[in-house]
């Protein structure tokens, strides 16, 4: 089965920017980090890593760990087609891990803005600082697991796809393929045992791959690619599947029964109220650094209350004598983050007085905000442009 999977992957894999080999593009490899990495990888392709882990032949084992790590972080909860332009832009801005480690957090958030799940961007920079402080990229699963924000899946992906180490991984795609191949029932097994079984199978597969002399990267990525392109959630294309003869669900005509759905977490409804102070003439709005908020830390957003210099009353409404006009308008929008359904009400208040930025606040252009913004504030800007211009 593994030979079929690995051969299929080599023939059918999609061309994706993070799958390019080392040295095939403009990514600068820091000399100290790269020379140390190379010294751990024998030119014959056989040998041991820092922790004694076997390194496989060079097929597919020349991807730079920075690129693999970055792509894996971006791909969590996000589709390939969305990630590609962000991946390119991010590497243009931060071509090396040292560039990322020393960048301003605001610039990192700006490069990430729109991808969502912003803790990934903060963790990525924390991780970059950790790696740079060590002077080399981690060389083993254990070392990768010490990098902030890196869990067993990401560590397994970087070690197998970049270092060629025979370590397992399980993501949503792998889980779907395994659950169909072996008719794994989460209802029967219970959630914990179901998870453990997935990892047990992944470990078994990767150790067999090593015995067969297959590339660790091709086998691990083969599972993921099969799940992403053939054994898909809806309408799996079993007719094109290299593992059809090995598949229990196919044989028993129960493909659509797997994977069984997880019980959905309860929906949480939240309401947000923000203010858009709009200088229509100059096409600018007032935004606030939202570092202190529970959500979207590191991004800029519309303020929940105006700064004191704008003389608002206790309930936040604009006073006649102040710098702000009384004309107001309400915009409503909705956003979903995991199981949170957020309804946002934005009170638009118009002003004409020229104002300067104050601490934690900035006037930004509606056309080129030049601040890291999340999807909700982008949506409000779009609504303002549609409604008032
Ligand atoms: S035969 Fe169908 S269900 Fe089974 S692994 Fe292949 S694509 Fe998935």
CSV table of C-alpha atoms and ligand atoms in Angstrom, one decimal:
chain,number,residue,atom,x,y,z
A,1,UNK,CA,0.0,0.0,0.0
A,2,UNK,CA,2.8,2.5,0.9
A,3,UNK,CA,4.6,1.9,-2.4
A,4,UNK,CA,1.4,2.6,-4.3
A,5,UNK,CA,0.8,5.7,-2.2
A,6,UNK,CA,4.4,7.0,-2.6
A,7,UNK,CA,4.5,6.3,-6.4
A,8,UNK,CA,1.1,8.0,-6.8
A,9,UNK,CA,2.3,11.0,-4.9
A,10,UNK,CA,5.4,11.4,-7.0
A,11,UNK,CA,3.3,11.3,-10.2
A,12,UNK,CA,0.3,13.3,-9.1
A,13,UNK,CA,1.4,15.8,-6.6
A,14,UNK,CA,0.3,19.4,-7.2
A,15,UNK,CA,2.9,22.0,-7.9
A,16,UNK,CA,2.9,24.3,-4.9
A,17,UNK,CA,5.3,27.0,-4.0
A,18,UNK,CA,6.4,25.4,-0.6
A,19,UNK,CA,7.2,22.2,-2.4
A,20,UNK,CA,10.1,23.8,-4.3
A,21,UNK,CA,13.5,22.4,-3.5
A,22,UNK,CA,16.2,24.3,-1.7
A,23,UNK,CA,18.1,26.8,-3.8
A,24,UNK,CA,15.5,26.8,-6.5
A,25,UNK,CA,14.2,30.3,-5.7
A,26,UNK,CA,15.2,33.6,-4.2
A,27,UNK,CA,14.8,32.5,-0.6
A,28,UNK,CA,18.0,33.4,1.2
A,29,UNK,CA,19.3,30.6,3.4
A,30,UNK,CA,21.2,32.0,6.3
A,31,UNK,CA,24.7,30.6,5.9
A,32,UNK,CA,25.2,29.6,9.6
A,33,UNK,CA,21.9,27.9,9.8
A,34,UNK,CA,22.1,26.2,6.5
A,35,UNK,CA,25.7,25.0,6.8
A,36,UNK,CA,24.8,23.4,10.2
A,37,UNK,CA,21.8,21.8,8.6
A,38,UNK,CA,23.8,20.4,5.7
A,39,UNK,CA,26.4,19.0,8.1
A,40,UNK,CA,23.7,16.9,9.7
A,41,UNK,CA,22.6,15.5,6.3
A,42,UNK,CA,25.0,13.1,4.7
A,43,UNK,CA,25.5,13.6,1.0
A,44,UNK,CA,24.6,10.0,0.4
A,45,UNK,CA,21.3,10.7,1.9
A,46,UNK,CA,21.7,8.0,4.6
A,47,UNK,CA,22.7,8.6,8.2
A,48,UNK,CA,21.5,10.0,11.5
A,49,UNK,CA,20.1,13.3,12.7
A,50,UNK,CA,21.1,15.0,15.9
A,51,UNK,CA,18.9,12.7,17.9
A,52,UNK,CA,19.9,9.6,16.1
A,53,UNK,CA,16.8,9.7,13.9
A,54,UNK,CA,17.4,8.2,10.5
A,55,UNK,CA,17.5,10.5,7.5
A,56,UNK,CA,16.1,9.1,4.3
A,57,UNK,CA,17.4,9.4,0.8
A,58,UNK,CA,17.4,12.9,-0.7
A,59,UNK,CA,14.1,12.5,-2.6
A,60,UNK,CA,11.9,15.3,-1.4
A,61,UNK,CA,14.2,16.0,1.5
A,62,UNK,CA,15.6,19.3,0.4
A,63,UNK,CA,12.9,21.7,1.3
A,64,UNK,CA,13.9,24.5,3.6
A,65,UNK,CA,12.5,24.1,7.1
A,66,UNK,CA,11.5,27.8,7.2
A,67,UNK,CA,9.3,27.4,4.1
A,68,UNK,CA,7.8,24.1,5.3
A,69,UNK,CA,7.0,25.5,8.7
A,70,UNK,CA,5.6,28.8,7.3
A,71,UNK,CA,3.3,26.9,4.9
A,72,UNK,CA,2.1,24.5,7.5
A,73,UNK,CA,1.2,27.4,9.9
A,74,UNK,CA,-0.6,29.2,7.1
A,75,UNK,CA,-2.4,26.1,5.9
A,76,UNK,CA,-4.0,25.4,9.3
A,77,UNK,CA,-7.8,26.1,8.9
A,78,UNK,CA,-7.0,27.8,5.5
A,79,UNK,CA,-7.3,26.7,1.9
A,80,UNK,CA,-4.3,26.2,-0.3
A,81,UNK,CA,-5.6,28.7,-2.9
A,82,UNK,CA,-5.9,31.4,-0.2
A,83,UNK,CA,-2.5,30.7,1.2
A,84,UNK,CA,-0.4,30.9,-2.0
A,85,UNK,CA,-0.4,34.7,-2.4
A,86,UNK,CA,0.2,35.2,1.3
A,87,UNK,CA,3.1,32.7,1.3
A,88,UNK,CA,4.8,34.6,-1.6
A,89,UNK,CA,4.2,38.0,0.0
A,90,UNK,CA,5.4,36.9,3.4
A,91,UNK,CA,8.7,35.5,2.0
A,92,UNK,CA,9.2,38.7,0.0
A,93,UNK,CA,8.9,40.7,3.3
A,94,UNK,CA,10.7,38.2,5.5
A,95,UNK,CA,13.0,36.1,3.3
A,96,UNK,CA,14.9,34.6,6.2
A,97,UNK,CA,13.9,33.4,9.6
A,98,UNK,CA,16.2,36.1,11.0
A,99,UNK,CA,14.2,38.8,9.1
A,100,UNK,CA,11.0,37.4,10.7
A,101,UNK,CA,12.5,37.3,14.2
A,102,UNK,CA,13.7,40.9,14.0
A,103,UNK,CA,10.6,42.3,12.3
A,104,UNK,CA,8.2,44.7,14.0
A,105,UNK,CA,5.1,42.7,15.2
A,106,UNK,CA,2.9,45.2,13.4
A,107,UNK,CA,4.6,44.4,10.1
A,108,UNK,CA,4.2,40.7,10.7
A,109,UNK,CA,0.5,41.1,11.5
A,110,UNK,CA,0.1,43.3,8.4
A,111,UNK,CA,1.5,40.6,6.2
A,112,UNK,CA,-0.9,38.1,7.8
A,113,UNK,CA,-3.9,40.3,7.8
A,114,UNK,CA,-6.9,38.6,6.1
A,115,UNK,CA,-5.7,35.0,6.7
A,116,UNK,CA,-7.4,35.0,10.1
A,117,UNK,CA,-6.5,33.0,13.3
A,118,UNK,CA,-3.9,35.7,14.1
A,119,UNK,CA,-2.4,33.8,17.0
A,120,UNK,CA,-0.6,31.8,14.3
A,121,UNK,CA,1.3,34.9,13.1
A,122,UNK,CA,2.3,35.8,16.7
A,123,UNK,CA,3.4,32.2,17.4
A,124,UNK,CA,5.3,32.2,14.1
A,125,UNK,CA,7.3,35.2,15.2
A,126,UNK,CA,7.8,33.9,18.7
A,127,UNK,CA,9.0,30.6,17.1
A,128,UNK,CA,11.4,32.5,14.8
A,129,UNK,CA,12.9,34.3,17.8
A,130,UNK,CA,13.4,31.0,19.6
A,131,UNK,CA,15.1,29.4,16.6
A,132,UNK,CA,17.4,32.4,16.0
A,133,UNK,CA,18.3,32.4,19.7
A,134,UNK,CA,19.4,28.7,19.3
A,135,UNK,CA,21.6,29.6,16.3
A,136,UNK,CA,20.2,26.7,14.2
A,137,UNK,CA,17.0,25.2,13.0
A,138,UNK,CA,15.8,22.4,15.3
A,139,UNK,CA,17.1,19.0,14.1
A,140,UNK,CA,14.6,16.6,15.6
A,141,UNK,CA,11.0,16.2,16.5
A,142,UNK,CA,11.7,16.9,20.2
A,143,UNK,CA,13.5,20.1,19.3
A,144,UNK,CA,10.7,21.3,17.0
A,145,UNK,CA,8.2,20.6,19.7
A,146,UNK,CA,10.1,23.1,21.9
A,147,UNK,CA,9.4,25.9,19.3
A,148,UNK,CA,6.4,28.1,20.5
A,149,UNK,CA,3.2,27.3,18.7
A,150,UNK,CA,4.5,24.0,17.2
A,151,UNK,CA,2.4,20.9,18.0
A,152,UNK,CA,2.9,17.3,17.0
A,153,UNK,CA,1.4,17.7,13.5
A,154,UNK,CA,3.6,20.7,12.5
A,155,UNK,CA,6.7,19.1,14.1
A,156,UNK,CA,6.1,15.9,12.2
A,157,UNK,CA,5.5,17.8,8.9
A,158,UNK,CA,8.8,19.8,9.1
A,159,UNK,CA,10.9,16.9,10.2
A,160,UNK,CA,9.6,14.5,7.5
A,161,UNK,CA,9.2,17.0,4.6
A,162,UNK,CA,12.3,19.0,5.3
A,163,UNK,CA,14.7,16.8,7.2
A,164,UNK,CA,13.5,13.5,5.8
A,165,UNK,CA,13.0,11.9,9.2
A,166,UNK,CA,10.7,9.0,9.7
A,167,UNK,CA,8.2,10.6,12.1
A,168,UNK,CA,4.4,10.4,11.9
A,169,UNK,CA,1.8,13.1,11.4
A,170,UNK,CA,-2.0,13.2,11.4
A,171,UNK,CA,-4.0,16.2,10.1
A,172,UNK,CA,-7.6,16.4,8.9
A,173,UNK,CA,-6.8,14.9,5.5
A,174,UNK,CA,-4.8,12.0,7.0
A,175,UNK,CA,-7.6,11.4,9.5
A,176,UNK,CA,-10.2,11.2,6.7
A,177,UNK,CA,-8.1,8.7,4.6
A,178,UNK,CA,-7.4,6.5,7.6
A,179,UNK,CA,-11.0,6.5,8.9
A,180,UNK,CA,-12.1,5.3,5.4
A,181,UNK,CA,-9.3,2.8,4.8
A,182,UNK,CA,-9.9,1.1,8.1
A,183,UNK,CA,-13.5,2.1,8.9
A,184,UNK,CA,-12.5,3.7,12.1
A,185,UNK,CA,-15.6,4.7,14.1
A,186,UNK,CA,-15.2,7.6,16.6
A,187,UNK,CA,-18.6,6.6,18.1
A,188,UNK,CA,-17.5,3.1,18.8
A,189,UNK,CA,-13.9,3.9,19.9
A,190,UNK,CA,-14.6,7.1,21.7
A,191,UNK,CA,-12.8,10.4,20.8
A,192,UNK,CA,-9.5,9.7,22.7
A,193,UNK,CA,-9.1,6.2,21.4
A,194,UNK,CA,-10.0,7.2,17.9
A,195,UNK,CA,-7.3,9.9,18.0
A,196,UNK,CA,-4.7,7.5,19.5
A,197,UNK,CA,-5.6,4.9,16.8
A,198,UNK,CA,-5.0,7.5,14.0
A,199,UNK,CA,-1.5,8.3,15.4
A,200,UNK,CA,-0.7,4.6,15.9
A,201,UNK,CA,-1.5,3.9,12.2
A,202,UNK,CA,0.6,6.9,11.2
A,203,UNK,CA,3.5,5.7,13.2
A,204,UNK,CA,3.1,2.1,11.8
A,205,UNK,CA,3.0,3.5,8.3
A,206,UNK,CA,6.1,5.7,8.6
A,207,UNK,CA,8.2,2.9,10.2
A,208,UNK,CA,7.2,0.6,7.4
A,209,UNK,CA,8.1,3.3,4.9
A,210,UNK,CA,11.6,3.4,6.5
A,211,UNK,CA,12.0,-0.4,6.2
A,212,UNK,CA,10.9,-0.2,2.5
A,213,UNK,CA,13.4,2.6,1.8
A,214,UNK,CA,10.6,5.0,0.8
A,215,UNK,CA,10.9,8.7,1.3
A,216,UNK,CA,9.3,9.8,4.6
A,217,UNK,CA,8.2,13.0,3.0
A,218,UNK,CA,6.5,11.2,0.1
A,219,UNK,CA,4.6,8.9,2.4
A,220,UNK,CA,3.5,11.6,4.9
A,221,UNK,CA,2.6,14.1,2.2
A,222,UNK,CA,1.1,11.3,0.1
A,223,UNK,CA,-1.6,10.7,2.8
A,224,UNK,CA,-2.3,14.4,3.0
A,225,UNK,CA,-2.4,14.9,-0.8
A,226,UNK,CA,-4.7,11.9,-1.2
A,227,UNK,CA,-7.1,13.4,1.4
A,228,UNK,CA,-6.9,16.8,-0.2
A,229,UNK,CA,-7.4,15.8,-3.8
A,230,UNK,CA,-9.0,12.3,-4.1
A,231,UNK,CA,-10.4,11.1,-0.7
A,232,UNK,CA,-12.1,14.4,-0.3
A,233,UNK,CA,-14.8,15.2,2.3
A,234,UNK,CA,-17.6,15.4,-0.3
A,235,UNK,CA,-17.6,13.2,-3.4
A,236,UNK,CA,-14.4,11.2,-3.0
A,237,UNK,CA,-13.1,10.1,-6.3
A,238,UNK,CA,-12.5,6.4,-5.5
A,239,UNK,CA,-12.1,5.6,-9.2
A,240,UNK,CA,-8.8,7.5,-9.2
A,241,UNK,CA,-7.6,6.3,-5.8
A,242,UNK,CA,-4.4,4.3,-5.8
A,243,UNK,CA,-5.5,2.6,-2.5
A,244,UNK,CA,-8.9,1.5,-3.7
A,245,UNK,CA,-8.1,-2.2,-3.3
A,246,UNK,CA,-6.9,-1.7,0.3
A,247,UNK,CA,-9.9,0.4,1.3
A,248,UNK,CA,-12.4,-1.2,3.7
A,249,UNK,CA,-15.0,1.5,3.4
A,250,UNK,CA,-14.9,1.2,-0.4
A,251,UNK,CA,-15.2,-2.6,-0.3
A,252,UNK,CA,-18.1,-2.4,2.1
A,253,UNK,CA,-19.7,0.5,0.2
A,254,UNK,CA,-19.7,2.7,3.3
A,255,UNK,CA,-17.4,5.5,2.0
A,256,UNK,CA,-19.8,8.3,2.9
A,257,UNK,CA,-20.3,7.0,6.4
A,258,UNK,CA,-16.6,8.0,7.3
A,259,UNK,CA,-15.3,9.9,8.9
A,260,UNK,CA,-18.1,10.1,11.4
A,261,UNK,CA,-19.0,13.7,12.3
A,262,UNK,CA,-17.6,15.2,15.5
A,263,UNK,CA,-20.3,16.5,17.8
A,264,UNK,CA,-20.4,20.2,17.0
A,265,UNK,CA,-19.4,22.6,19.8
A,266,UNK,CA,-22.2,24.8,21.0
A,267,UNK,CA,-22.6,28.1,19.2
A,268,UNK,CA,-21.7,31.2,21.1
A,269,UNK,CA,-23.3,34.4,20.1
A,270,UNK,CA,-21.4,37.6,20.8
A,271,UNK,CA,-22.3,41.3,20.1
A,272,UNK,CA,-19.8,43.9,19.5
A,273,UNK,CA,-20.4,47.7,19.3
A,274,UNK,CA,-17.8,49.9,17.7
A,275,UNK,CA,-17.6,53.5,16.4
A,276,UNK,CA,-16.4,54.6,13.0
A,277,UNK,CA,-15.4,58.2,13.2
A,278,UNK,CA,-15.4,59.3,9.6
A,279,UNK,CA,-13.7,62.2,8.0
A,280,UNK,CA,-15.5,62.0,4.7
A,281,UNK,CA,-13.7,64.9,3.1
A,282,UNK,CA,-10.3,63.3,3.6
A,283,UNK,CA,-11.6,59.8,3.2
A,284,UNK,CA,-10.2,58.8,6.6
A,285,UNK,CA,-11.4,56.9,9.7
A,286,UNK,CA,-10.1,56.6,13.2
A,287,UNK,CA,-8.7,53.2,14.2
A,288,UNK,CA,-7.4,51.9,17.5
A,289,UNK,CA,-4.6,49.5,18.3
A,290,UNK,CA,-6.5,46.5,19.6
A,291,UNK,CA,-3.7,44.9,21.6
A,292,UNK,CA,-5.7,45.2,24.8
A,293,UNK,CA,-8.7,43.4,23.4
A,294,UNK,CA,-9.6,39.7,23.8
A,295,UNK,CA,-9.8,39.2,20.1
A,296,UNK,CA,-7.6,40.2,17.2
A,297,UNK,CA,-4.6,41.2,19.3
A,298,UNK,CA,-1.9,42.9,17.3
A,299,UNK,CA,-4.4,44.2,14.7
A,300,UNK,CA,-6.0,47.6,14.4
A,301,UNK,CA,-9.8,48.0,14.7
A,302,UNK,CA,-12.5,50.5,15.0
A,303,UNK,CA,-12.6,51.8,18.6
A,304,UNK,CA,-15.2,50.6,21.1
A,305,UNK,CA,-15.2,54.2,22.6
A,306,UNK,CA,-13.9,57.4,21.3
A,307,UNK,CA,-10.7,58.9,22.9
A,308,UNK,CA,-11.5,61.6,25.5
A,309,UNK,CA,-10.5,64.5,23.2
A,310,UNK,CA,-13.6,63.7,21.1
A,311,UNK,CA,-15.9,64.7,24.0
A,312,UNK,CA,-18.4,61.9,24.1
A,313,UNK,CA,-21.1,61.6,26.7
A,314,UNK,CA,-21.3,58.7,29.1
A,315,UNK,CA,-23.2,56.5,26.7
A,316,UNK,CA,-20.7,57.2,23.9
A,317,UNK,CA,-23.0,59.4,21.8
A,318,UNK,CA,-21.5,62.5,20.2
A,319,UNK,CA,-22.1,65.9,21.9
A,320,UNK,CA,-23.3,68.8,19.8
A,321,UNK,CA,-20.5,71.1,21.0
A,322,UNK,CA,-17.7,68.7,20.3
A,323,UNK,CA,-15.5,68.1,17.3
A,324,UNK,CA,-17.9,65.5,16.1
A,325,UNK,CA,-21.1,66.0,14.2
A,326,UNK,CA,-24.4,64.6,15.4
A,327,UNK,CA,-25.2,62.9,12.2
A,328,UNK,CA,-24.9,59.2,12.8
A,329,UNK,CA,-25.6,56.1,10.9
A,330,UNK,CA,-25.6,52.4,11.9
A,331,UNK,CA,-23.9,49.6,9.9
A,332,UNK,CA,-24.5,46.0,10.8
A,333,UNK,CA,-22.2,43.1,10.0
A,334,UNK,CA,-21.7,39.4,11.0
A,335,UNK,CA,-18.6,37.3,11.4
A,336,UNK,CA,-17.9,33.7,12.3
A,337,UNK,CA,-14.8,32.6,14.2
A,338,UNK,CA,-14.7,28.9,15.1
A,339,UNK,CA,-18.0,28.4,17.0
A,340,UNK,CA,-18.4,32.1,17.8
A,341,UNK,CA,-21.0,34.0,15.8
A,342,UNK,CA,-20.2,37.7,16.2
A,343,UNK,CA,-22.8,40.4,15.3
A,344,UNK,CA,-21.2,43.8,15.0
A,345,UNK,CA,-22.9,47.1,15.1
A,346,UNK,CA,-20.9,50.1,13.9
A,347,UNK,CA,-22.0,53.6,14.6
A,348,UNK,CA,-20.7,55.9,12.0
A,349,UNK,CA,-20.1,59.5,13.2
A,350,UNK,CA,-19.1,62.2,10.8
A,351,UNK,CA,-16.5,64.8,11.5
A,352,UNK,CA,-14.8,67.5,9.5
A,353,UNK,CA,-12.2,68.8,11.9
A,354,UNK,CA,-8.6,67.9,11.0
A,355,UNK,CA,-7.3,65.8,13.8
A,356,UNK,CA,-4.0,64.3,14.6
A,357,UNK,CA,-3.2,60.7,15.9
A,358,UNK,CA,-3.2,60.2,19.6
A,359,UNK,CA,-1.7,57.4,21.7
A,360,UNK,CA,-3.2,54.1,20.5
A,361,UNK,CA,-5.3,55.7,17.8
A,362,UNK,CA,-4.5,56.6,14.2
A,363,UNK,CA,-6.4,58.2,11.3
A,364,UNK,CA,-6.1,56.0,8.3
A,365,UNK,CA,-7.0,56.2,4.7
A,366,UNK,CA,-10.1,54.2,3.7
A,367,UNK,CA,-8.4,53.4,0.4
A,368,UNK,CA,-5.0,52.4,1.8
A,369,UNK,CA,-5.3,51.7,5.6
A,370,UNK,CA,-1.6,50.7,6.0
A,371,UNK,CA,-2.4,49.1,9.3
A,372,UNK,CA,-2.9,45.3,10.0
A,373,UNK,CA,-6.7,44.9,9.9
A,374,UNK,CA,-8.8,41.8,10.5
A,375,UNK,CA,-11.8,40.8,8.4
A,376,UNK,CA,-14.4,42.6,10.4
A,377,UNK,CA,-12.7,46.0,10.1
A,378,UNK,CA,-12.0,45.4,6.4
A,379,UNK,CA,-15.7,44.7,6.0
A,380,UNK,CA,-16.7,47.9,7.7
A,381,UNK,CA,-14.4,49.9,5.5
A,382,UNK,CA,-16.0,48.3,2.5
A,383,UNK,CA,-19.5,49.1,3.7
A,384,UNK,CA,-18.5,52.7,4.4
A,385,UNK,CA,-17.1,53.1,0.9
A,386,UNK,CA,-20.2,51.6,-0.6
A,387,UNK,CA,-22.7,53.5,1.6
A,388,UNK,CA,-21.2,57.0,1.9
A,389,UNK,CA,-19.1,57.6,-1.2
B,1,LIG,S1,-11.0,4.2,-2.1
B,1,LIG,FE1,-12.2,6.0,-1.9
B,1,LIG,S2,-12.7,6.1,0.3
B,1,LIG,FE2,-11.1,4.6,0.1
B,1,LIG,S3,-9.2,5.8,0.4
B,1,LIG,FE3,-9.6,5.8,-1.8
B,1,LIG,S4,-10.7,7.7,-2.2
B,1,LIG,FE4,-10.8,7.3,0.0
